[in-house]
């Protein structure tokens, strides 16, 4: 799950959530000197920049709301049933992955075995769940066991070939999109008679596109979890709360993608 980050200010790339797959992966601080915008129409540019800042703030709020709804979400079945589904997912897909449910009482054991005190602290508090292919571990809060099915969905994705692995790993690079687009844009000529090149024109959609693989992979992970629950528990299970929770989780990723598009646009505007 690992909550995505929305960049309200592209000058301060904060660490990309906590470490799904790449524990402790930090993006370099983006610290270009602030330059006064040298556009043909400074007033218009400033207006657009302010608008984008406003949108970023709104996205951030919306994302927090989705996270809150996810945290408040109900469990769709008993912990015992979730365990049954999780075991079946591991068995059926031959996963070499340990499954853990973390609470205040056992978090120290996890930290001792795997490191990452902050990560397990968040899981123990019910604020996060994650799968780490490096540690071959999927964990969810003991208070929210159903999140494990989504994490095992990631674990299954990791076994499904190169394309899936690409989707999964792209998140490590996606957040560099504003910087990369800025660099590419400086290399790209403008067409005659136009004052914007292709990247300057499409920075928003290109920034979002960089995050799309992550959104898709998140969605697939959830679908795998839901499908496994349906297969193992059959018609008696009410999957609606599970689907609802996973939808709120996906919502945070979609908002983060839009946020990345906004950040890319803002960076391009400021620098050109
Ligand atoms: Zn996830």
Short mmCIF file of C-alpha atoms and ligand atoms in Angstrom, two decimals:
data_model
loop_
_atom_site.label_atom_id
_atom_site.label_comp_id
_atom_site.label_asym_id
_atom_site.label_seq_id
_atom_site.Cartn_x
_atom_site.Cartn_y
_atom_site.Cartn_z
CA UNK A 1 0.00 0.00 0.00
CA UNK A 2 2.52 2.61 1.14
CA UNK A 3 0.84 5.96 0.88
CA UNK A 4 2.04 8.01 -2.07
CA UNK A 5 3.30 11.55 -1.67
CA UNK A 6 1.84 14.57 -3.41
CA UNK A 7 4.29 17.31 -4.13
CA UNK A 8 2.84 20.63 -3.16
CA UNK A 9 6.18 22.20 -3.90
CA UNK A 10 8.49 20.64 -6.46
CA UNK A 11 11.45 22.42 -4.86
CA UNK A 12 11.27 20.13 -1.88
CA UNK A 13 11.05 16.57 -3.11
CA UNK A 14 10.25 14.78 0.07
CA UNK A 15 11.31 11.18 0.51
CA UNK A 16 9.05 8.94 -1.52
CA UNK A 17 6.74 7.50 1.13
CA UNK A 18 8.41 4.69 3.01
CA UNK A 19 10.18 1.92 1.32
CA UNK A 20 8.04 -0.29 -0.82
CA UNK A 21 10.65 -2.44 -2.54
CA UNK A 22 13.29 0.20 -2.00
CA UNK A 23 13.53 0.85 1.74
CA UNK A 24 15.13 4.17 2.45
CA UNK A 25 15.09 5.28 -1.15
CA UNK A 26 15.35 9.04 -1.16
CA UNK A 27 15.26 11.42 -4.03
CA UNK A 28 17.93 14.06 -4.13
CA UNK A 29 16.89 17.43 -2.91
CA UNK A 30 15.94 19.55 -5.86
CA UNK A 31 17.70 22.80 -5.19
CA UNK A 32 17.99 24.99 -8.24
CA UNK A 33 18.42 28.66 -7.41
CA UNK A 34 15.12 30.50 -7.68
CA UNK A 35 15.00 32.57 -10.83
CA UNK A 36 12.56 35.26 -11.67
CA UNK A 37 10.33 34.04 -14.47
CA UNK A 38 11.40 35.46 -17.80
CA UNK A 39 8.31 34.94 -19.79
CA UNK A 40 6.69 37.11 -22.38
CA UNK A 41 3.76 37.53 -20.06
CA UNK A 42 4.96 37.36 -16.43
CA UNK A 43 1.55 38.19 -14.97
CA UNK A 44 -0.11 35.30 -16.79
CA UNK A 45 2.68 32.91 -15.82
CA UNK A 46 2.46 33.90 -12.17
CA UNK A 47 -1.31 33.43 -12.26
CA UNK A 48 -0.96 29.94 -13.67
CA UNK A 49 1.77 29.03 -11.18
CA UNK A 50 -0.48 30.15 -8.31
CA UNK A 51 -3.37 28.15 -9.75
CA UNK A 52 -1.18 25.04 -9.97
CA UNK A 53 -0.06 25.54 -6.35
CA UNK A 54 -3.71 25.73 -5.37
CA UNK A 55 -4.53 22.54 -7.25
CA UNK A 56 -1.59 20.76 -5.59
CA UNK A 57 -2.85 21.78 -2.16
CA UNK A 58 -6.33 20.56 -3.02
CA UNK A 59 -4.96 17.22 -4.27
CA UNK A 60 -3.03 16.86 -1.05
CA UNK A 61 -6.19 17.41 1.00
CA UNK A 62 -8.18 14.99 -1.16
CA UNK A 63 -5.47 12.37 -0.77
CA UNK A 64 -5.51 12.76 3.01
CA UNK A 65 -9.28 12.31 2.94
CA UNK A 66 -8.94 9.07 0.94
CA UNK A 67 -6.28 7.84 3.38
CA UNK A 68 -8.56 8.68 6.27
CA UNK A 69 -11.47 6.80 4.68
CA UNK A 70 -9.18 3.83 4.11
CA UNK A 71 -8.06 3.89 7.72
CA UNK A 72 -11.65 4.08 8.92
CA UNK A 73 -12.72 1.25 6.58
CA UNK A 74 -14.23 -1.92 7.96
CA UNK A 75 -12.70 -5.37 7.73
CA UNK A 76 -14.70 -7.51 5.31
CA UNK A 77 -14.21 -10.74 7.23
CA UNK A 78 -12.50 -12.27 10.28
CA UNK A 79 -8.72 -12.29 10.70
CA UNK A 80 -8.91 -16.07 10.51
CA UNK A 81 -10.56 -15.95 7.09
CA UNK A 82 -8.05 -13.39 5.82
CA UNK A 83 -5.29 -15.70 6.96
CA UNK A 84 -6.87 -18.54 5.03
CA UNK A 85 -6.99 -16.45 1.85
CA UNK A 86 -3.42 -15.22 2.37
CA UNK A 87 -2.09 -18.77 2.85
CA UNK A 88 -3.90 -19.87 -0.29
CA UNK A 89 -2.39 -16.98 -2.30
CA UNK A 90 1.09 -17.94 -1.11
CA UNK A 91 0.55 -21.64 -1.87
CA UNK A 92 -1.17 -21.27 -5.23
CA UNK A 93 1.44 -18.84 -6.58
CA UNK A 94 4.44 -20.57 -5.01
CA UNK A 95 5.40 -17.33 -3.31
CA UNK A 96 8.64 -17.25 -1.38
CA UNK A 97 7.20 -14.61 0.91
CA UNK A 98 6.62 -14.50 4.65
CA UNK A 99 3.32 -13.03 5.80
CA UNK A 100 3.22 -10.98 8.99
CA UNK A 101 0.64 -9.10 11.04
CA UNK A 102 2.20 -6.34 13.08
CA UNK A 103 1.03 -4.78 16.34
CA UNK A 104 2.65 -2.93 19.22
CA UNK A 105 3.50 -6.20 20.96
CA UNK A 106 5.44 -7.86 18.12
CA UNK A 107 6.84 -4.94 16.11
CA UNK A 108 10.23 -5.18 17.83
CA UNK A 109 10.64 -8.74 16.52
CA UNK A 110 10.14 -7.54 12.96
CA UNK A 111 12.58 -4.66 13.41
CA UNK A 112 15.16 -7.06 14.83
CA UNK A 113 14.82 -9.38 11.82
CA UNK A 114 14.38 -6.89 9.00
CA UNK A 115 15.34 -3.39 10.21
CA UNK A 116 13.21 -0.36 9.38
CA UNK A 117 11.85 0.77 12.75
CA UNK A 118 9.79 3.62 11.27
CA UNK A 119 8.17 1.34 8.67
CA UNK A 120 7.06 -1.27 11.19
CA UNK A 121 5.97 1.43 13.61
CA UNK A 122 3.57 2.76 10.96
CA UNK A 123 2.25 -0.73 10.27
CA UNK A 124 1.77 -1.43 13.99
CA UNK A 125 -0.29 1.76 14.24
CA UNK A 126 -2.51 0.64 11.36
CA UNK A 127 -1.24 3.40 9.07
CA UNK A 128 0.52 1.31 6.50
CA UNK A 129 1.11 -2.12 4.99
CA UNK A 130 3.86 -3.14 2.61
CA UNK A 131 5.49 -5.85 0.56
CA UNK A 132 9.27 -5.93 0.25
CA UNK A 133 10.70 -8.17 -2.45
CA UNK A 134 14.17 -7.66 -0.99
CA UNK A 135 13.09 -8.95 2.43
CA UNK A 136 10.58 -11.43 0.95
CA UNK A 137 8.06 -10.12 3.40
CA UNK A 138 4.47 -8.87 3.26
CA UNK A 139 3.02 -7.21 6.35
CA UNK A 140 -0.24 -5.63 7.38
CA UNK A 141 -1.45 -4.22 10.69
CA UNK A 142 -2.92 -6.85 12.99
CA UNK A 143 -5.86 -4.46 13.37
CA UNK A 144 -6.33 -4.37 9.56
CA UNK A 145 -5.43 -7.84 8.32
CA UNK A 146 -7.31 -7.55 5.00
CA UNK A 147 -4.65 -5.13 3.68
CA UNK A 148 -2.35 -8.15 3.38
CA UNK A 149 -4.27 -9.45 0.34
CA UNK A 150 -3.32 -6.35 -1.64
CA UNK A 151 0.32 -6.68 -0.55
CA UNK A 152 0.34 -10.32 -1.62
CA UNK A 153 -1.08 -9.07 -4.93
CA UNK A 154 2.18 -7.12 -5.28
CA UNK A 155 4.11 -10.28 -4.40
CA UNK A 156 2.25 -12.19 -7.14
CA UNK A 157 2.91 -9.36 -9.61
CA UNK A 158 6.62 -9.69 -8.86
CA UNK A 159 6.50 -13.25 -10.23
CA UNK A 160 4.66 -12.35 -13.44
CA UNK A 161 7.47 -11.48 -15.80
CA UNK A 162 9.44 -8.52 -17.01
CA UNK A 163 6.60 -6.19 -17.93
CA UNK A 164 5.00 -6.52 -14.50
CA UNK A 165 8.39 -5.98 -12.89
CA UNK A 166 8.79 -2.85 -14.99
CA UNK A 167 5.43 -1.51 -13.78
CA UNK A 168 6.45 -2.33 -10.23
CA UNK A 169 9.89 -0.74 -10.37
CA UNK A 170 8.86 2.36 -12.30
CA UNK A 171 7.65 4.02 -9.10
CA UNK A 172 11.26 4.43 -8.03
CA UNK A 173 11.88 6.72 -10.99
CA UNK A 174 8.47 8.30 -11.59
CA UNK A 175 8.89 11.07 -9.04
CA UNK A 176 11.95 12.36 -10.87
CA UNK A 177 9.66 13.21 -13.81
CA UNK A 178 9.58 17.02 -13.27
CA UNK A 179 13.38 17.19 -13.21
CA UNK A 180 13.79 14.85 -16.17
CA UNK A 181 11.17 16.70 -18.22
CA UNK A 182 12.89 20.00 -17.44
CA UNK A 183 16.20 18.58 -18.64
CA UNK A 184 14.70 17.12 -21.82
CA UNK A 185 12.84 20.33 -22.49
CA UNK A 186 16.09 22.32 -22.40
CA UNK A 187 17.46 20.02 -25.10
CA UNK A 188 14.38 20.15 -27.28
CA UNK A 189 14.06 22.93 -29.87
CA UNK A 190 10.90 24.96 -30.26
CA UNK A 191 9.06 24.82 -33.56
CA UNK A 192 9.26 27.96 -35.64
CA UNK A 193 6.58 30.45 -34.74
CA UNK A 194 5.79 28.70 -31.42
CA UNK A 195 7.01 29.77 -28.02
CA UNK A 196 6.67 26.33 -26.40
CA UNK A 197 8.24 23.01 -27.35
CA UNK A 198 6.43 19.65 -27.09
CA UNK A 199 7.45 19.03 -23.47
CA UNK A 200 6.54 22.53 -22.32
CA UNK A 201 3.13 22.11 -23.90
CA UNK A 202 2.46 18.64 -22.48
CA UNK A 203 4.36 18.67 -19.17
CA UNK A 204 1.23 17.95 -17.13
CA UNK A 205 0.12 14.88 -19.02
CA UNK A 206 3.72 13.63 -19.32
CA UNK A 207 4.18 13.95 -15.55
CA UNK A 208 0.98 11.98 -14.98
CA UNK A 209 2.04 9.38 -17.56
CA UNK A 210 5.23 8.75 -15.58
CA UNK A 211 3.08 7.66 -12.64
CA UNK A 212 0.55 5.64 -14.64
CA UNK A 213 2.48 2.34 -14.46
CA UNK A 214 2.43 2.63 -10.66
CA UNK A 215 -1.32 3.25 -10.62
CA UNK A 216 -1.93 0.26 -12.90
CA UNK A 217 0.26 -2.05 -10.83
CA UNK A 218 -1.51 -0.95 -7.64
CA UNK A 219 -4.87 -1.68 -9.25
CA UNK A 220 -3.77 -5.12 -10.39
CA UNK A 221 -2.45 -5.96 -6.89
CA UNK A 222 -5.86 -5.11 -5.42
CA UNK A 223 -7.72 -7.13 -8.05
CA UNK A 224 -5.57 -10.16 -7.26
CA UNK A 225 -6.42 -9.83 -3.56
CA UNK A 226 -10.14 -9.48 -4.23
CA UNK A 227 -10.12 -12.43 -6.63
CA UNK A 228 -8.33 -14.65 -4.12
CA UNK A 229 -10.84 -13.71 -1.41
CA UNK A 230 -13.70 -14.59 -3.76
CA UNK A 231 -12.13 -17.93 -4.72
CA UNK A 232 -11.28 -19.04 -1.20
CA UNK A 233 -14.25 -17.73 0.80
CA UNK A 234 -16.88 -18.21 -1.88
CA UNK A 235 -20.27 -16.60 -2.07
CA UNK A 236 -20.76 -16.27 1.67
CA UNK A 237 -18.20 -13.49 1.95
CA UNK A 238 -19.28 -9.88 1.59
CA UNK A 239 -16.49 -8.36 -0.45
CA UNK A 240 -18.00 -4.87 -0.63
CA UNK A 241 -15.99 -3.41 2.30
CA UNK A 242 -12.77 -4.86 0.85
CA UNK A 243 -13.45 -3.36 -2.58
CA UNK A 244 -14.33 -0.03 -0.99
CA UNK A 245 -11.10 0.05 1.04
CA UNK A 246 -8.99 -0.84 -1.97
CA UNK A 247 -10.72 1.83 -4.03
CA UNK A 248 -9.79 4.50 -1.49
CA UNK A 249 -6.22 3.21 -1.58
CA UNK A 250 -6.15 3.41 -5.37
CA UNK A 251 -7.62 6.89 -5.14
CA UNK A 252 -4.53 8.11 -3.26
CA UNK A 253 -2.35 6.82 -6.09
CA UNK A 254 -4.44 8.44 -8.81
CA UNK A 255 -4.28 11.74 -6.93
CA UNK A 256 -0.51 11.36 -6.56
CA UNK A 257 -0.27 10.84 -10.34
CA UNK A 258 -2.26 14.01 -10.99
CA UNK A 259 -0.07 15.75 -8.39
CA UNK A 260 3.04 14.69 -10.26
CA UNK A 261 1.57 16.11 -13.47
CA UNK A 262 0.89 19.41 -11.70
CA UNK A 263 4.41 19.45 -10.25
CA UNK A 264 5.89 18.81 -13.69
CA UNK A 265 3.85 21.61 -15.23
CA UNK A 266 4.79 23.99 -12.44
CA UNK A 267 8.48 23.20 -12.75
CA UNK A 268 8.44 23.74 -16.51
CA UNK A 269 6.54 27.02 -16.19
CA UNK A 270 8.87 28.37 -13.54
CA UNK A 271 12.01 27.51 -15.45
CA UNK A 272 11.01 28.62 -18.93
ZN1 LIG B 1 0.17 -1.27 -3.03
#
